[in-house]
Amino acid sequence: MAIDLSDETVAKIVDGLITRGHKFSKIESEEELRNTKSLLSHYQLLENHLTVELPEVKEDVPLSQYERSLYSLLGYRVRSKEMMEFVNNILSRYKEICTAGTFEDRRRYDVIKKLYLIDGKQTRLQLADFYRVDEKTIRRDERKAIDDLSIMIFGIDAFNDMSKTRRTSVQK
């Protein structure tokens, strides 16, 4: 059964689909930029990125392509350093907040610390055994800490991301 649509109706449908697609890809890319779990998962690599020695570039010689690449790397290094200083300040403040809170708050910080931040990371199962709780409790602690840190790092945008994520998972 074919439906006859006017050119105007087809144009409105196409325009609506394109607009909706752009909005969706923008939302998706913004959420990827504000992925706190990924930031925590790569925390040690980012810290190590700041300590790797880069060759020195002589300023009195015209820049080769190699040297221009080094300048680009230096730019990445500067941005990474600024971000990691900010993240470390947030983690320090989060530790203070959790330390002043309940036993569960302190455990929540320890879960993040032992899963992501230290050498000799532990598994969720090891943490569950250590705290004598179910592994699901450790996962809830991890998710709550990541949500808290997201808000501390990204502000209201993180809160909006979380509410969107929760709404779409409820609708599924």
Short mmCIF file of C-alpha atoms in Angstrom, two decimals:
data_model
loop_
_atom_site.label_atom_id
_atom_site.label_comp_id
_atom_site.label_asym_id
_atom_site.label_seq_id
_atom_site.Cartn_x
_atom_site.Cartn_y
_atom_site.Cartn_z
CA MET A 1 0.00 0.00 0.00
CA ALA A 2 1.70 3.20 -1.19
CA ILE A 3 1.18 6.56 0.48
CA ASP A 4 1.24 9.66 -1.66
CA LEU A 5 3.15 12.48 0.00
CA SER A 6 3.59 15.97 -1.32
CA ASP A 7 7.07 17.33 -1.92
CA GLU A 8 6.54 19.71 0.99
CA THR A 9 5.69 16.85 3.38
CA VAL A 10 8.70 14.82 2.24
CA ALA A 11 10.95 17.86 2.73
CA LYS A 12 9.62 18.38 6.28
CA ILE A 13 10.21 14.71 7.14
CA VAL A 14 13.75 14.75 5.75
CA ASP A 15 14.53 18.04 7.51
CA GLY A 16 13.20 16.62 10.79
CA LEU A 17 15.28 13.46 10.47
CA ILE A 18 18.44 15.42 9.68
CA THR A 19 17.89 17.81 12.59
CA ARG A 20 17.21 14.95 14.99
CA GLY A 21 20.30 13.12 13.76
CA HIS A 22 22.51 16.17 14.35
CA LYS A 23 21.09 16.63 17.86
CA PHE A 24 21.67 12.95 18.66
CA SER A 25 25.27 12.94 17.41
CA LYS A 26 26.00 16.17 19.31
CA ILE A 27 24.60 14.71 22.54
CA GLU A 28 26.48 11.45 22.01
CA SER A 29 29.80 13.21 21.33
CA GLU A 30 29.39 15.54 24.34
CA GLU A 31 28.79 12.53 26.59
CA GLU A 32 31.92 10.87 25.19
CA LEU A 33 33.91 13.98 26.10
CA ARG A 34 32.53 13.82 29.63
CA ASN A 35 33.23 10.12 30.22
CA THR A 36 34.54 10.02 33.78
CA LYS A 37 34.90 6.24 33.83
CA SER A 38 37.16 6.38 30.78
CA LEU A 39 39.16 9.18 32.42
CA LEU A 40 39.61 7.02 35.54
CA SER A 41 40.43 3.92 33.47
CA HIS A 42 43.22 5.84 31.74
CA TYR A 43 44.32 7.77 34.81
CA GLN A 44 47.72 6.10 35.19
CA LEU A 45 48.46 6.38 31.48
CA LEU A 46 47.65 10.08 31.59
CA GLU A 47 49.88 10.55 34.63
CA ASN A 48 52.70 8.69 32.85
CA HIS A 49 52.18 10.81 29.75
CA LEU A 50 53.31 13.79 31.82
CA THR A 51 56.57 12.17 32.93
CA VAL A 52 57.91 10.88 29.60
CA GLU A 53 60.89 12.94 28.41
CA LEU A 54 60.53 14.76 25.11
CA PRO A 55 63.52 15.74 22.97
CA GLU A 56 64.55 19.39 23.12
CA VAL A 57 63.78 21.65 20.17
CA LYS A 58 66.38 24.30 19.27
CA GLU A 59 64.75 27.68 18.84
CA ASP A 60 67.33 29.29 16.52
CA VAL A 61 66.97 26.72 13.72
CA PRO A 62 64.08 26.63 11.21
CA LEU A 63 61.56 23.98 12.23
CA SER A 64 61.47 20.69 10.37
CA GLN A 65 58.31 18.64 10.15
CA TYR A 66 59.67 16.48 12.99
CA GLU A 67 60.18 19.53 15.19
CA ARG A 68 56.70 20.86 14.41
CA SER A 69 55.40 17.47 15.55
CA LEU A 70 57.33 17.91 18.79
CA TYR A 71 55.70 21.29 19.32
CA SER A 72 52.33 19.62 18.84
CA LEU A 73 53.28 17.01 21.45
CA LEU A 74 54.29 19.78 23.83
CA GLY A 75 50.86 21.33 23.35
CA TYR A 76 49.21 18.01 24.19
CA ARG A 77 51.44 17.73 27.22
CA VAL A 78 50.47 21.18 28.50
CA ARG A 79 46.74 20.49 28.09
CA SER A 80 47.11 17.07 29.72
CA LYS A 81 49.05 18.56 32.62
CA GLU A 82 46.40 21.21 33.25
CA MET A 83 43.62 18.64 33.09
CA MET A 84 45.42 16.18 35.36
CA GLU A 85 46.12 18.91 37.92
CA PHE A 86 42.42 19.71 37.89
CA VAL A 87 41.43 16.02 38.14
CA ASN A 88 43.89 15.46 40.99
CA ASN A 89 42.45 18.47 42.85
CA ILE A 90 38.95 17.06 42.35
CA LEU A 91 40.06 13.60 43.56
CA SER A 92 41.71 15.18 46.60
CA ARG A 93 38.55 17.14 47.43
CA TYR A 94 36.41 14.03 46.86
CA LYS A 95 38.64 12.11 49.28
CA GLU A 96 38.13 14.86 51.90
CA ILE A 97 34.36 14.75 51.42
CA CYS A 98 34.25 10.95 51.66
CA THR A 99 36.63 10.82 54.64
CA ALA A 100 34.37 13.20 56.55
CA GLY A 101 31.30 11.12 55.68
CA THR A 102 29.94 7.70 56.57
CA PHE A 103 31.72 4.36 56.37
CA GLU A 104 30.00 3.82 53.00
CA ASP A 105 31.35 7.16 51.75
CA ARG A 106 34.89 6.21 52.78
CA ARG A 107 34.48 2.79 51.13
CA ARG A 108 33.22 4.49 47.96
CA TYR A 109 36.41 6.55 47.68
CA ASP A 110 38.55 3.48 48.43
CA VAL A 111 36.77 1.55 45.68
CA ILE A 112 37.65 4.21 43.10
CA LYS A 113 41.18 4.51 44.42
CA LYS A 114 41.84 0.77 44.37
CA LEU A 115 40.10 0.12 41.03
CA TYR A 116 41.66 2.99 39.09
CA LEU A 117 44.20 5.22 40.80
CA ILE A 118 46.95 3.09 42.33
CA ASP A 119 49.57 0.68 41.10
CA GLY A 120 48.54 -2.86 41.97
CA LYS A 121 44.89 -2.26 41.22
CA GLN A 122 42.36 -4.62 42.76
CA THR A 123 39.38 -6.31 41.18
CA ARG A 124 35.79 -5.75 42.25
CA LEU A 125 35.73 -9.29 43.65
CA GLN A 126 38.85 -8.66 45.76
CA LEU A 127 37.29 -5.46 47.09
CA ALA A 128 34.02 -7.27 47.85
CA ASP A 129 35.96 -9.90 49.83
CA PHE A 130 37.97 -7.22 51.64
CA TYR A 131 34.86 -5.24 52.68
CA ARG A 132 32.77 -8.40 53.20
CA VAL A 133 30.03 -7.20 50.86
CA ASP A 134 28.52 -8.47 47.65
CA GLU A 135 30.24 -7.57 44.38
CA LYS A 136 27.06 -5.69 43.40
CA THR A 137 27.64 -3.36 46.34
CA ILE A 138 31.13 -2.59 45.03
CA ARG A 139 29.67 -1.91 41.58
CA ARG A 140 27.06 0.43 43.11
CA ASP A 141 29.82 2.21 45.06
CA GLU A 142 31.84 2.55 41.85
CA ARG A 143 28.86 3.90 39.88
CA LYS A 144 27.92 6.36 42.66
CA ALA A 145 31.53 7.59 42.97
CA ILE A 146 31.80 8.03 39.19
CA ASP A 147 28.53 9.99 39.19
CA ASP A 148 29.80 12.17 42.07
CA LEU A 149 33.13 12.78 40.34
CA SER A 150 31.39 13.55 37.05
CA ILE A 151 29.43 16.31 38.74
CA MET A 152 32.53 17.64 40.46
CA ILE A 153 34.51 17.65 37.20
CA PHE A 154 31.90 18.66 34.62
CA GLY A 155 29.30 20.47 36.71
CA ILE A 156 25.68 20.65 35.64
CA ASP A 157 26.40 19.11 32.23
CA ALA A 158 27.32 15.83 33.93
CA PHE A 159 24.09 15.92 35.92
CA ASN A 160 22.15 16.45 32.69
CA ASP A 161 24.04 13.54 31.04
CA MET A 162 23.18 11.23 33.93
CA SER A 163 19.49 12.12 33.82
CA LYS A 164 19.39 11.56 30.03
CA THR A 165 21.16 8.20 30.40
CA ARG A 166 18.78 7.09 33.13
CA ARG A 167 15.73 8.19 31.13
CA THR A 168 16.79 6.26 28.04
CA SER A 169 17.64 3.12 30.02
CA VAL A 170 14.22 3.24 31.70
CA GLN A 171 12.49 3.64 28.31
CA LYS A 172 14.27 0.60 26.81
#
